[in-house]
Short mmCIF file of C-alpha atoms and ligand atoms in Angstrom, two decimals:
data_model
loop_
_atom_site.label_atom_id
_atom_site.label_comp_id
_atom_site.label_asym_id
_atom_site.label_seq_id
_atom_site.Cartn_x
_atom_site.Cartn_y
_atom_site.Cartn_z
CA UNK A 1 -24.34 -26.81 14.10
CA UNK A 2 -25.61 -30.25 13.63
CA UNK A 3 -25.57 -31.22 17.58
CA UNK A 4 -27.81 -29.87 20.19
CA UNK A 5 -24.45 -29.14 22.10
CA UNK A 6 -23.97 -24.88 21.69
CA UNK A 7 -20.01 -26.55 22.35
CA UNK A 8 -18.17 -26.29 19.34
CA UNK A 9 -16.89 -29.72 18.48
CA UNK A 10 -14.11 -29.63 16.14
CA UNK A 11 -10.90 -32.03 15.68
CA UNK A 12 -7.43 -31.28 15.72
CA UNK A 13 -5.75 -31.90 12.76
CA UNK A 14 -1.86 -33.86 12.97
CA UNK A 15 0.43 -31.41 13.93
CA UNK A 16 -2.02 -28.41 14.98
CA UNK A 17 -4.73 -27.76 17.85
CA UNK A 18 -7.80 -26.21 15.50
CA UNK A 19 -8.39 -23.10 17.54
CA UNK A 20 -12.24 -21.80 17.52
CA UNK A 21 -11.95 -17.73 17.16
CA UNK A 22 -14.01 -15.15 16.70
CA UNK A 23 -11.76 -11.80 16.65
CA UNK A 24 -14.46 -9.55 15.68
CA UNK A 25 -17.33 -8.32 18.57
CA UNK A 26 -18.87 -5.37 20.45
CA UNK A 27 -19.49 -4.27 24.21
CA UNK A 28 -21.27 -1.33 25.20
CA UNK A 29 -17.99 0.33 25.14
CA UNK A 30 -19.00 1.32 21.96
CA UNK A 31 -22.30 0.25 20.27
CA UNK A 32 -22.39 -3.58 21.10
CA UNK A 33 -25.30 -4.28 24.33
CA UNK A 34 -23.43 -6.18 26.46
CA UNK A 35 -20.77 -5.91 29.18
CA UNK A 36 -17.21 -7.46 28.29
CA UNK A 37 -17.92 -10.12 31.04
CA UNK A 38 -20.53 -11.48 28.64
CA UNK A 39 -18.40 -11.42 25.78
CA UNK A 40 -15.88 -14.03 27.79
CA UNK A 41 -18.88 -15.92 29.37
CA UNK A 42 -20.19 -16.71 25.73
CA UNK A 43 -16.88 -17.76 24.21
CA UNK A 44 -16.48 -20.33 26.83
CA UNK A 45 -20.25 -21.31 26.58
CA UNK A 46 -19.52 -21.97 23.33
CA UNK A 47 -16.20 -23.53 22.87
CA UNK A 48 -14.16 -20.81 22.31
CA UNK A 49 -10.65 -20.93 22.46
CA UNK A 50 -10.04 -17.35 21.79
CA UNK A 51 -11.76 -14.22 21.47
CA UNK A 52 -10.55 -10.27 20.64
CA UNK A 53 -13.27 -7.73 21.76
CA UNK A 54 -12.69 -5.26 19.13
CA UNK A 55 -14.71 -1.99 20.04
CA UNK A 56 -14.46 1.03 17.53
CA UNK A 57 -11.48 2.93 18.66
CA UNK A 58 -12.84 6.14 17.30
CA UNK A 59 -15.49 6.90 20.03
CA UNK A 60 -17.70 5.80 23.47
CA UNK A 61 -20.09 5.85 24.60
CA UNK A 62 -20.65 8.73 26.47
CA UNK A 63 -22.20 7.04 29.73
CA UNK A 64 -18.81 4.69 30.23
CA UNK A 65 -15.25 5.55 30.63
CA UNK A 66 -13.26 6.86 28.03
CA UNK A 67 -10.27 4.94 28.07
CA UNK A 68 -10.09 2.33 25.43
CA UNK A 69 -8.43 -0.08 26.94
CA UNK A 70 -11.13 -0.42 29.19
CA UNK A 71 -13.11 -2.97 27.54
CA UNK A 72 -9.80 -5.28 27.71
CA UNK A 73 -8.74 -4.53 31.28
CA UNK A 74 -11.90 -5.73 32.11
CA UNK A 75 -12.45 -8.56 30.42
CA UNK A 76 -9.03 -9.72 31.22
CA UNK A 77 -9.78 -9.65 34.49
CA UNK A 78 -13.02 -12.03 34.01
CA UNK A 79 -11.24 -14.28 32.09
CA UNK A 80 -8.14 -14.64 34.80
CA UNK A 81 -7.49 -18.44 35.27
CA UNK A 82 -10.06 -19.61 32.98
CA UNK A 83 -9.17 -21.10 29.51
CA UNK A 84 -9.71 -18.59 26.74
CA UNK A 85 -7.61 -16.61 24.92
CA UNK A 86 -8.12 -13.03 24.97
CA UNK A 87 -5.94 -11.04 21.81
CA UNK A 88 -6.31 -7.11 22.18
CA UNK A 89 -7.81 -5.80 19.64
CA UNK A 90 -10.29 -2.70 18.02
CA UNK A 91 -11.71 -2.10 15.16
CA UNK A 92 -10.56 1.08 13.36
CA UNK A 93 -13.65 2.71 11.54
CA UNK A 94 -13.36 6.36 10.82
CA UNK A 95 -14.56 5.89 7.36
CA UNK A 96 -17.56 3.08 6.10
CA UNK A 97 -14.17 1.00 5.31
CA UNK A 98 -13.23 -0.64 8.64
CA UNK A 99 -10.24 -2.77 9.66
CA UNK A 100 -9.64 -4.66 12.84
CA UNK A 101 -5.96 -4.58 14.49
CA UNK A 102 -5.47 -7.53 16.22
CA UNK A 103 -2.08 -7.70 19.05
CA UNK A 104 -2.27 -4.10 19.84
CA UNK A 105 -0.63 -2.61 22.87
CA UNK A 106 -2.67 0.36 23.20
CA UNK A 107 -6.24 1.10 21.51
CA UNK A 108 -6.15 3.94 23.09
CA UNK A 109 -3.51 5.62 20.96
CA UNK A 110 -4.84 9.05 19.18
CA UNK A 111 -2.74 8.09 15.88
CA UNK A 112 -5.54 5.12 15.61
CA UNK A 113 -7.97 7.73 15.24
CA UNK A 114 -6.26 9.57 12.08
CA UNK A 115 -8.38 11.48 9.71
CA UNK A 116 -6.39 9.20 6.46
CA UNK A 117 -7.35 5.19 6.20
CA UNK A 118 -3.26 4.91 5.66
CA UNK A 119 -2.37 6.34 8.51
CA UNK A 120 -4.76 4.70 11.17
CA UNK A 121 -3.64 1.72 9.68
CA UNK A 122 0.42 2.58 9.75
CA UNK A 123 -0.69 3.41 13.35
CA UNK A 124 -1.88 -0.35 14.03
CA UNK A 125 1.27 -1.81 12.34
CA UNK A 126 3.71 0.38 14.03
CA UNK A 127 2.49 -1.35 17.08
CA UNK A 128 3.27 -4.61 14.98
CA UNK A 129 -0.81 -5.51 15.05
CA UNK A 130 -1.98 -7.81 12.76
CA UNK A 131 -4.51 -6.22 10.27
CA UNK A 132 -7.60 -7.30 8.49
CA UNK A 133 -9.92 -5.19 6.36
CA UNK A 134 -13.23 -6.09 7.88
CA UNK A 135 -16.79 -7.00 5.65
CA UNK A 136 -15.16 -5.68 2.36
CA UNK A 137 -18.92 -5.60 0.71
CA UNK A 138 -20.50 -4.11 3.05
CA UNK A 139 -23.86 -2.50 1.79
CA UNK A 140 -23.70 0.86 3.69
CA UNK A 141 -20.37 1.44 0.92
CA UNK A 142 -20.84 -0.69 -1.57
CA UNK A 143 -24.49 -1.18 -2.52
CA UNK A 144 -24.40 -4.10 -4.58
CA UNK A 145 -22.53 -5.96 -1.64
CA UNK A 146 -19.70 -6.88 -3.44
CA UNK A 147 -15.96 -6.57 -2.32
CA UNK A 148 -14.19 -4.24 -4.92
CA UNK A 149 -10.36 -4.15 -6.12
CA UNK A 150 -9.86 -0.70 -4.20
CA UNK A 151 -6.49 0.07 -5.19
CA UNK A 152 -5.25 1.75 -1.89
CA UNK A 153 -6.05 -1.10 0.05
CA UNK A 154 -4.24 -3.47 -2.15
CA UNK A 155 -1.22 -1.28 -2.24
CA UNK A 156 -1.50 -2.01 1.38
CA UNK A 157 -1.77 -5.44 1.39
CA UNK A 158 1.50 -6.04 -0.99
CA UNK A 159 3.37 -3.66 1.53
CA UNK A 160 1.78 -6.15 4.15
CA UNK A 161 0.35 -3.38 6.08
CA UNK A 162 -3.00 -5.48 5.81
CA UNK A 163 -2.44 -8.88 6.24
CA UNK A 164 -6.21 -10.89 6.05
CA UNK A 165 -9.20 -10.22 5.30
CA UNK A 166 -12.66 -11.01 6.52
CA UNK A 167 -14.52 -13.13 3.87
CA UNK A 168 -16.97 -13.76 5.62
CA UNK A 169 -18.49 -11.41 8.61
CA UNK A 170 -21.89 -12.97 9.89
CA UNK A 171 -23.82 -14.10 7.13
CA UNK A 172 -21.86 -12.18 4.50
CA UNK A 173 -19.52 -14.17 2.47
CA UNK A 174 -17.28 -12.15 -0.95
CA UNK A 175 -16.25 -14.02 -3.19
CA UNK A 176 -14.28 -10.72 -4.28
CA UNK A 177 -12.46 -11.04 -1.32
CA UNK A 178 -11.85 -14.72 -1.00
CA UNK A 179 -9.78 -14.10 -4.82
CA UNK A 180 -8.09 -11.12 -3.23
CA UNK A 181 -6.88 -13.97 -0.17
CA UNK A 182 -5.30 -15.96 -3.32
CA UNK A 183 -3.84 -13.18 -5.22
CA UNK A 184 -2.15 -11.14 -2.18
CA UNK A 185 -1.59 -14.24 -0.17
CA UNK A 186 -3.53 -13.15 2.95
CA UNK A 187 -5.06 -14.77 5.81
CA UNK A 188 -8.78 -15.84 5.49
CA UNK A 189 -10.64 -14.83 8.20
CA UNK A 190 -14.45 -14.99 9.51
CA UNK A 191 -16.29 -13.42 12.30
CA UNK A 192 -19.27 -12.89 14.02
CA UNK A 193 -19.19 -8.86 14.48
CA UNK A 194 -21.60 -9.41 17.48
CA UNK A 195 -23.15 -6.26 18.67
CA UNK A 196 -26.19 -8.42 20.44
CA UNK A 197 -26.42 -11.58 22.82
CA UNK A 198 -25.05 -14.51 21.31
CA UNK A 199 -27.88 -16.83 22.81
CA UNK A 200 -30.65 -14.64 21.35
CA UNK A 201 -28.87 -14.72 18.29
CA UNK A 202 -27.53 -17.85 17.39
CA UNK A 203 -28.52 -20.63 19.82
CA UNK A 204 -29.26 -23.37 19.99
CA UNK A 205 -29.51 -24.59 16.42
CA UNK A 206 -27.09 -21.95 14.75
CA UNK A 207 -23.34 -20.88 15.42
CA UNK A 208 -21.51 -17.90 15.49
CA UNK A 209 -19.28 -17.44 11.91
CA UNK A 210 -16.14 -17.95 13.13
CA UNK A 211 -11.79 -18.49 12.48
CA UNK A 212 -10.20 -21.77 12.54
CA UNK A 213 -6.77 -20.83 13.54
CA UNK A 214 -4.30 -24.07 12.88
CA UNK A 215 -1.86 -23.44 16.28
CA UNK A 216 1.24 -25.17 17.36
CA UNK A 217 0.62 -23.92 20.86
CA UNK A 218 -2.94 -22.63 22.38
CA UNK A 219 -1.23 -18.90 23.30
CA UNK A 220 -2.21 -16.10 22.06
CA UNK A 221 1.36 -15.97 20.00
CA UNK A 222 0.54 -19.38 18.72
CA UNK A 223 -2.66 -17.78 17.41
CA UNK A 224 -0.45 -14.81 15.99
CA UNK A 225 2.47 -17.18 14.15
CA UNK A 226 -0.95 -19.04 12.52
CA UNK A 227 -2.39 -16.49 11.47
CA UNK A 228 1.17 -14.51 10.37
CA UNK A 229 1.35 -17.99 8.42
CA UNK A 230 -1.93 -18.14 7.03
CA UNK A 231 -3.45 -20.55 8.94
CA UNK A 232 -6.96 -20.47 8.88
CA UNK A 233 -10.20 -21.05 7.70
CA UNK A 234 -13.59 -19.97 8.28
CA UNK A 235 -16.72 -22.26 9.70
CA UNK A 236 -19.87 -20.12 8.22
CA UNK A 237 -23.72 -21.75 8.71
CA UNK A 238 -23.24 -24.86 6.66
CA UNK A 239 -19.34 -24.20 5.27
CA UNK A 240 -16.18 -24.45 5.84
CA UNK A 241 -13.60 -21.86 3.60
CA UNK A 242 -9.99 -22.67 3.44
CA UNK A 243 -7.08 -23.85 1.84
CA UNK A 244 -7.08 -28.11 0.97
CA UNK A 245 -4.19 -28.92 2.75
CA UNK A 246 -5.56 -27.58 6.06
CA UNK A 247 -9.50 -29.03 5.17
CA UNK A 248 -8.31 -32.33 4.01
CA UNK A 249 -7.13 -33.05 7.41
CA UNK A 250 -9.69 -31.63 9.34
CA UNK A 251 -12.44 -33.87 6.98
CA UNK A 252 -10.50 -37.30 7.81
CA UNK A 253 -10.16 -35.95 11.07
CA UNK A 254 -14.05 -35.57 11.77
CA UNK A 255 -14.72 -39.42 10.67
CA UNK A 256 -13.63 -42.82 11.79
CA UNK A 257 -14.19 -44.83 8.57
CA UNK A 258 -14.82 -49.07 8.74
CA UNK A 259 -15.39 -50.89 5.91
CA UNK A 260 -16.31 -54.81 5.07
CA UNK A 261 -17.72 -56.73 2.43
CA UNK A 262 -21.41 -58.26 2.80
CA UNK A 263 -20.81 -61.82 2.93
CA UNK A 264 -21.13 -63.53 0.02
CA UNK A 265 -21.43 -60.34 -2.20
CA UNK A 266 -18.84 -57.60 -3.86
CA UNK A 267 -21.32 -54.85 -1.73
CA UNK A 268 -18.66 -53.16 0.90
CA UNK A 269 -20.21 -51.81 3.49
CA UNK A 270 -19.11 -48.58 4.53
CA UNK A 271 -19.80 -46.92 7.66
CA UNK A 272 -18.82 -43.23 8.53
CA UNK A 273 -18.90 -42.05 11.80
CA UNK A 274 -18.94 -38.26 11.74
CA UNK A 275 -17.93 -37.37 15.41
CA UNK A 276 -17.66 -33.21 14.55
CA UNK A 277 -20.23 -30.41 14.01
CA UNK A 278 -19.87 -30.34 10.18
CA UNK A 279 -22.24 -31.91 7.81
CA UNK A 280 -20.50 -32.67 4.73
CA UNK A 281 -23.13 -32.63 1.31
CA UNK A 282 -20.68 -35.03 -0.93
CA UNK A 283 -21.19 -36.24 -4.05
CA UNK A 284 -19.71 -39.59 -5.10
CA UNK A 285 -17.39 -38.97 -8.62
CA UNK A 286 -16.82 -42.66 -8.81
CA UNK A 287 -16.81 -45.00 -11.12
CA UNK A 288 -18.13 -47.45 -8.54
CA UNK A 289 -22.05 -46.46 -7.63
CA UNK A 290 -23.78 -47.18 -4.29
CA UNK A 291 -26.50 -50.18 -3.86
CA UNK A 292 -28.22 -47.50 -1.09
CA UNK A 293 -28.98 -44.61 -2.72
CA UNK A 294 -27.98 -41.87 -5.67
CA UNK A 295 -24.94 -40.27 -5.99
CA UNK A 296 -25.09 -37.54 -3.25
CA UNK A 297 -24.91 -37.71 0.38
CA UNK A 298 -24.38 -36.30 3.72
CA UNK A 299 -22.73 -36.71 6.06
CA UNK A 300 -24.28 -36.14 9.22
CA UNK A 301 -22.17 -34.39 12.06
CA UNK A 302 -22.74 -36.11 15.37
CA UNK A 303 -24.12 -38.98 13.10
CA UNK A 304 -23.14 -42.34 11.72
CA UNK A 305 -23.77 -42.42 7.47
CA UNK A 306 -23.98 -46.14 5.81
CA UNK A 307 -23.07 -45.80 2.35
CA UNK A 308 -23.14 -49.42 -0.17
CA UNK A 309 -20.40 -49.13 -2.72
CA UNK A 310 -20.65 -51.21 -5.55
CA UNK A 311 -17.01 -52.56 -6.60
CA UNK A 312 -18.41 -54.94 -8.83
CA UNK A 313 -15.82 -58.36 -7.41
CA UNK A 314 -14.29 -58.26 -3.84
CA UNK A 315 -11.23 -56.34 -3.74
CA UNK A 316 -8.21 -56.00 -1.01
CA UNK A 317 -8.90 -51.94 -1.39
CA UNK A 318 -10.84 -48.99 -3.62
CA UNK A 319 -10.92 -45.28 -3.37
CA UNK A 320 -14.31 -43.40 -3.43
CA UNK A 321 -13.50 -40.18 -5.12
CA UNK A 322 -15.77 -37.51 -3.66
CA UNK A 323 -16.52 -34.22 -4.05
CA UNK A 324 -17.56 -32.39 -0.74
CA UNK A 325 -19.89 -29.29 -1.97
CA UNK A 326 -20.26 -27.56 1.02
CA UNK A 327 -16.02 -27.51 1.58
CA UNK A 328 -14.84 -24.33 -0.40
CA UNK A 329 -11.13 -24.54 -1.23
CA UNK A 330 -11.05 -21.51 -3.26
CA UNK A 331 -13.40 -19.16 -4.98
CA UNK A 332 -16.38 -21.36 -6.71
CA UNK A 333 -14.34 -24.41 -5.86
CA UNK A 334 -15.42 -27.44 -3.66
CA UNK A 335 -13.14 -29.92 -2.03
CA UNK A 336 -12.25 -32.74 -3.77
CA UNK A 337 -10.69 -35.76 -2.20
CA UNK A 338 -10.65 -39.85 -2.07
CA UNK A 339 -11.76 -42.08 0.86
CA UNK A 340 -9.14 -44.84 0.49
CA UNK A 341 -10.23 -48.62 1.73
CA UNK A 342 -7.28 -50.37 2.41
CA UNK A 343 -6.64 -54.45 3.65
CA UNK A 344 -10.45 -55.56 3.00
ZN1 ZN B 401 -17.31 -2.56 11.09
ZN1 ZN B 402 -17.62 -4.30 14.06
#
């Protein structure tokens, strides 16, 4: 995060709030450290609009209660009156493949806990949750950390039993998976499968990986009709993943952009003031070049970035066609988009 702020500080884009989520953590209600109080305390620490606690459904541990809905009931409880979303949730794990079932009504249902992938996941849907195959190159199955095509799964996802997938989980991003988002149509999603304190782990100068949910409403069914729509994208270290026509926005949204020529010259003087968390790395694909500087630049969250564009004679507008590196709007592909001056 490029503030000192742990407070997320991301825009709205028109028509949506930009929901910070992380649906993907651990209490010690199963092998996460920390009490579900914590869990809530740390979301709103940190800007979090909603949060799912999403403890293995298969076991306890054996020193707390074994009811798991526990983790929920109590969490709920903490975060009565205070303004975070809390989606129940678990994270079904029998095998090394895991999936998280968001909207459940009971995680304590024994059909969860099937001995057959298909089945645990039928379970999920049958109580209309919303699934996502969770860290899909996960080393401890597939050793050279890719995500593979696995054939079962994708059966799934065309029967839309599994509707997203996490492309990136912590520091893990698949590229496999991000082309599996594009070919099955699913929702992108990215977590921070906490099992530790968030402060020790990410604060102050790092964040949390986490799901940009696009909402009409801030509800926890406006978080379930954007993410049924596909809705998201994910914030990771330095990126942002997601479709253009949700990252386009959220880019112009981030800066308030004045430009004006240097008297007596055809120098226009443009200054960007970056009032979000994002750095953009951008690389200027114009013809016109900059008086300030070589071709790439960043723009600095929480910063203001003076760039000199060259247009050669005064003119009443331009467009600075830029490519934004660290903006992935598809597998291997960085945004691309034009800053247009207009009424100089
Ligand atoms: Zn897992
Ligand atoms: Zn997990």
């Amino acid at each position: 995060m490029g503030t000192d702020s742990a407070h997320f500080q991301i825009p709205d884009i028109p028509g949506y709030y930009t929901l910070k989520c992380d649906f993907h953590m651990h209490t010690v209600f199963s092998d996460g450290v920390v009490w579900p109080h914590i869990r809530v305390d740390e979301a709103i620490g940190e800007g979090l609009d909603a949060i799912s606690i999403t403890d293995h459904v298969e076991y306890h541990r054996k020193e707390v209660e074994d009811n798991h809905m526990v983790p929920y009931e109590i969490a709920k409880k903490h975060a009565e009156d205070k303004d975070l979303i809390l989606i129940l949730g678990g994270e079904i794990s029998a095998s090394r493949d895991h999936f998280n079932a968001l909207f459940l009504k009971n995680t304590d249902e024994p059909a969860l806990r099937d001995t057959l992938p298909a089945k645990r996941i039928a379970a999920a849907n049958k109580q209309e949750a919303f699934v996502f195959w969770n860290h899909p190159g996960w080393t401890a199955k597939y050793k050279d950390g890719n995500c593979p095509r696995n054939e079962e799964f994708i059966e799934l996802m065309k029967a839309g039993q599994i509707k997203g997938i996490e492309v990136c989980n912590g520091d893990g991003y698949w590229e496999g998976a991000h082309d599996l988002v594009q070919e099955f149509d699913l929702t992108l999603i990215g977590n921070s499968d906490i099992h530790g304190v968030s402060a020790y782990q990410y604060q102050p100068d790092k964040h949390r990986t986490i799901t940009l949910v696009f909402a009409r409403e801030k509800t926890v069914e406006g978080v379930r009709e954007a993410l049924l729509n596909h809705r998201t994208a994910i914030y990771q270290g330095d990126h942002l993943i997601g479709p253009e026509d949700l990252l386009k926005p959220l880019f112009f949204e981030s800066l308030d952009i004045e430009t004006e020529y240097r008297e007596g010259t055809s120098l226009a003087r443009m200054t960007i003031t970056n009032n979000s968390d994002f750095d953009f790395m951008c690389e200027n694909k114009s013809l016109f070049k900059f008086y300030n500087g070589i071709h790439f630049f960043t723009i600095k969250a929480h910063a203001k970035t003076t760039i000199i564009v060259k247009t050669l004679e005064q003119l009443s507008g331009f467009s600075l066609d830029l490519l934004v590196h660290n903006v992935l709007v598809a597998p291997g592909k960085s945004m691309e988009l034009a800053i247009t001056v207009e009424d100089l």
